[in-house]
PDB file of C-alpha atoms in Angstrom:
ATOM      1  CA  UNK A   1      -4.491   5.432   4.593  1.00 71.00           C
ATOM      2  CA  UNK A   2      -7.483   3.255   3.977  1.00 79.00           C
ATOM      3  CA  UNK A   3      -8.868   2.405   1.755  1.00 85.00           C
ATOM      4  CA  UNK A   4      -6.247   0.337  -0.278  1.00 87.00           C
ATOM      5  CA  UNK A   5      -6.972  -0.043  -3.646  1.00 89.00           C
ATOM      6  CA  UNK A   6      -3.701   0.445  -5.824  1.00 91.00           C
ATOM      7  CA  UNK A   7      -3.740  -0.618  -8.841  1.00 94.00           C
ATOM      8  CA  UNK A   8      -4.537  -4.413  -9.850  1.00 91.00           C
ATOM      9  CA  UNK A   9      -0.761  -5.223 -10.641  1.00 93.00           C
ATOM     10  CA  UNK A  10       0.365  -4.168  -6.896  1.00 92.00           C
ATOM     11  CA  UNK A  11      -2.092  -6.952  -5.382  1.00 91.00           C
ATOM     12  CA  UNK A  12      -1.461 -10.919  -4.685  1.00 88.00           C
ATOM     13  CA  UNK A  13      -4.447 -12.777  -5.728  1.00 87.00           C
ATOM     14  CA  UNK A  14      -4.668 -12.862  -1.711  1.00 84.00           C
ATOM     15  CA  UNK A  15      -5.003  -9.330  -1.321  1.00 86.00           C
ATOM     16  CA  UNK A  16      -7.943  -8.428  -4.676  1.00 86.00           C
ATOM     17  CA  UNK A  17     -10.224 -10.731  -1.962  1.00 83.00           C
ATOM     18  CA  UNK A  18      -9.734  -8.322   0.960  1.00 84.00           C
ATOM     19  CA  UNK A  19     -11.953  -5.510   1.413  1.00 83.00           C
ATOM     20  CA  UNK A  20      -9.762  -2.440   1.442  1.00 83.00           C
ATOM     21  CA  UNK A  21     -11.393  -0.680   3.604  1.00 82.00           C
ATOM     22  CA  UNK A  22     -10.444  -1.396   7.468  1.00 78.00           C
ATOM     23  CA  UNK A  23     -13.874  -0.652   9.099  1.00 79.00           C
ATOM     24  CA  UNK A  24     -14.879  -3.564   7.047  1.00 83.00           C
ATOM     25  CA  UNK A  25     -12.019  -5.783   7.713  1.00 80.00           C
ATOM     26  CA  UNK A  26     -12.914  -5.642  11.523  1.00 80.00           C
ATOM     27  CA  UNK A  27     -16.297  -6.198  11.154  1.00 81.00           C
ATOM     28  CA  UNK A  28     -14.989  -9.423   8.814  1.00 80.00           C
ATOM     29  CA  UNK A  29     -12.267 -10.928  11.547  1.00 81.00           C
ATOM     30  CA  UNK A  30     -15.371 -11.357  14.664  1.00 82.00           C
ATOM     31  CA  UNK A  31     -15.973 -14.869  14.958  1.00 81.00           C
ATOM     32  CA  UNK A  32     -12.833 -16.188  12.946  1.00 87.00           C
ATOM     33  CA  UNK A  33     -10.439 -18.548  15.158  1.00 88.00           C
ATOM     34  CA  UNK A  34      -7.400 -17.480  15.450  1.00 86.00           C
ATOM     35  CA  UNK A  35      -5.467 -18.429  12.357  1.00 88.00           C
ATOM     36  CA  UNK A  36      -8.096 -17.276  10.178  1.00 86.00           C
ATOM     37  CA  UNK A  37      -7.759 -13.649  11.840  1.00 85.00           C
ATOM     38  CA  UNK A  38      -4.332 -13.420  11.021  1.00 86.00           C
ATOM     39  CA  UNK A  39      -4.746 -14.825   7.263  1.00 86.00           C
ATOM     40  CA  UNK A  40      -7.290 -12.431   6.772  1.00 84.00           C
ATOM     41  CA  UNK A  41      -4.688  -9.640   8.455  1.00 86.00           C
ATOM     42  CA  UNK A  42      -1.821 -10.839   5.865  1.00 87.00           C
ATOM     43  CA  UNK A  43      -4.465 -10.111   3.402  1.00 87.00           C
ATOM     44  CA  UNK A  44      -4.351  -6.052   4.268  1.00 85.00           C
ATOM     45  CA  UNK A  45      -1.221  -5.987   4.983  1.00 87.00           C
ATOM     46  CA  UNK A  46      -0.723  -7.179   1.064  1.00 89.00           C
ATOM     47  CA  UNK A  47      -2.953  -4.476   0.396  1.00 88.00           C
ATOM     48  CA  UNK A  48      -1.010  -1.951   2.237  1.00 88.00           C
ATOM     49  CA  UNK A  49       2.498  -2.916   0.381  1.00 90.00           C
ATOM     50  CA  UNK A  50       0.190  -2.762  -2.554  1.00 92.00           C
ATOM     51  CA  UNK A  51      -0.247   0.272  -2.139  1.00 90.00           C
ATOM     52  CA  UNK A  52       3.589   1.668  -0.704  1.00 90.00           C
ATOM     53  CA  UNK A  53       4.892  -0.285  -4.005  1.00 93.00           C
ATOM     54  CA  UNK A  54       2.666   2.224  -6.537  1.00 94.00           C
ATOM     55  CA  UNK A  55       3.870   4.985  -4.447  1.00 92.00           C
ATOM     56  CA  UNK A  56       7.409   4.159  -4.531  1.00 94.00           C
ATOM     57  CA  UNK A  57       6.876   3.773  -8.442  1.00 96.00           C
ATOM     58  CA  UNK A  58       5.138   6.970  -9.277  1.00 95.00           C
ATOM     59  CA  UNK A  59       8.091   8.739  -7.013  1.00 94.00           C
ATOM     60  CA  UNK A  60      10.601   6.974  -9.152  1.00 96.00           C
ATOM     61  CA  UNK A  61       9.014   8.429 -12.520  1.00 96.00           C
ATOM     62  CA  UNK A  62       9.497  11.923 -10.961  1.00 95.00           C
ATOM     63  CA  UNK A  63      12.835  11.141 -10.501  1.00 94.00           C
ATOM     64  CA  UNK A  64      13.318   9.426 -14.157  1.00 95.00           C
ATOM     65  CA  UNK A  65      11.458  13.174 -15.784  1.00 95.00           C
ATOM     66  CA  UNK A  66      14.028  14.940 -13.867  1.00 95.00           C
ATOM     67  CA  UNK A  67      16.894  13.491 -15.228  1.00 94.00           C
ATOM     68  CA  UNK A  68      15.283  12.986 -19.193  1.00 95.00           C
ATOM     69  CA  UNK A  69      15.255  16.660 -18.935  1.00 95.00           C
ATOM     70  CA  UNK A  70      18.452  17.050 -16.947  1.00 95.00           C
ATOM     71  CA  UNK A  71      17.211  18.756 -13.684  1.00 94.00           C
ATOM     72  CA  UNK A  72      18.267  16.250 -11.574  1.00 86.00           C
ATOM     73  CA  UNK A  73      21.737  17.754 -10.590  1.00 87.00           C
ATOM     74  CA  UNK A  74      19.864  21.734  -9.570  1.00 88.00           C
ATOM     75  CA  UNK A  75      16.829  19.639  -8.016  1.00 92.00           C
ATOM     76  CA  UNK A  76      16.222  18.681  -4.265  1.00 93.00           C
ATOM     77  CA  UNK A  77      13.608  16.094  -4.278  1.00 92.00           C
ATOM     78  CA  UNK A  78      12.108  16.188  -0.768  1.00 93.00           C
ATOM     79  CA  UNK A  79       9.692  13.186   0.769  1.00 90.00           C
ATOM     80  CA  UNK A  80       7.898  13.039   3.719  1.00 89.00           C
ATOM     81  CA  UNK A  81       5.630  11.078   5.589  1.00 81.00           C
ATOM     82  CA  UNK A  82       3.672  11.371   9.371  1.00 77.00           C
ATOM     83  CA  UNK A  83       3.821   7.755   9.821  1.00 74.00           C
ATOM     84  CA  UNK A  84       3.380   4.329   8.517  1.00 71.00           C
ATOM     85  CA  UNK A  85      -0.298   2.042   9.213  1.00 73.00           C
ATOM     86  CA  UNK A  86      -1.080   0.606  12.237  1.00 72.00           C
ATOM     87  CA  UNK A  87      -2.835  -3.105  11.837  1.00 67.00           C
ATOM     88  CA  UNK A  88      -4.919  -4.294  14.946  1.00 61.00           C
TER      89      UNK A  88
END
């Protein structure tokens, strides 16, 4: 959930220009035409995607540590999630 603030390496220039809080983002949409609104929404989704990529990287690090310490064969790694995010 928001705010979407992954490390900068996971953000495009377009996403960095977008607020990380959807509440602020929604205020910015007021008065924009449809094309500009879609462009801004894409920026917000790109920020969210950066959060997902960051989470993937962290999970990969855990798996690599398990392998490094030869714990992978006898370890269950369970990842759960309640849901993704809904954008407007």
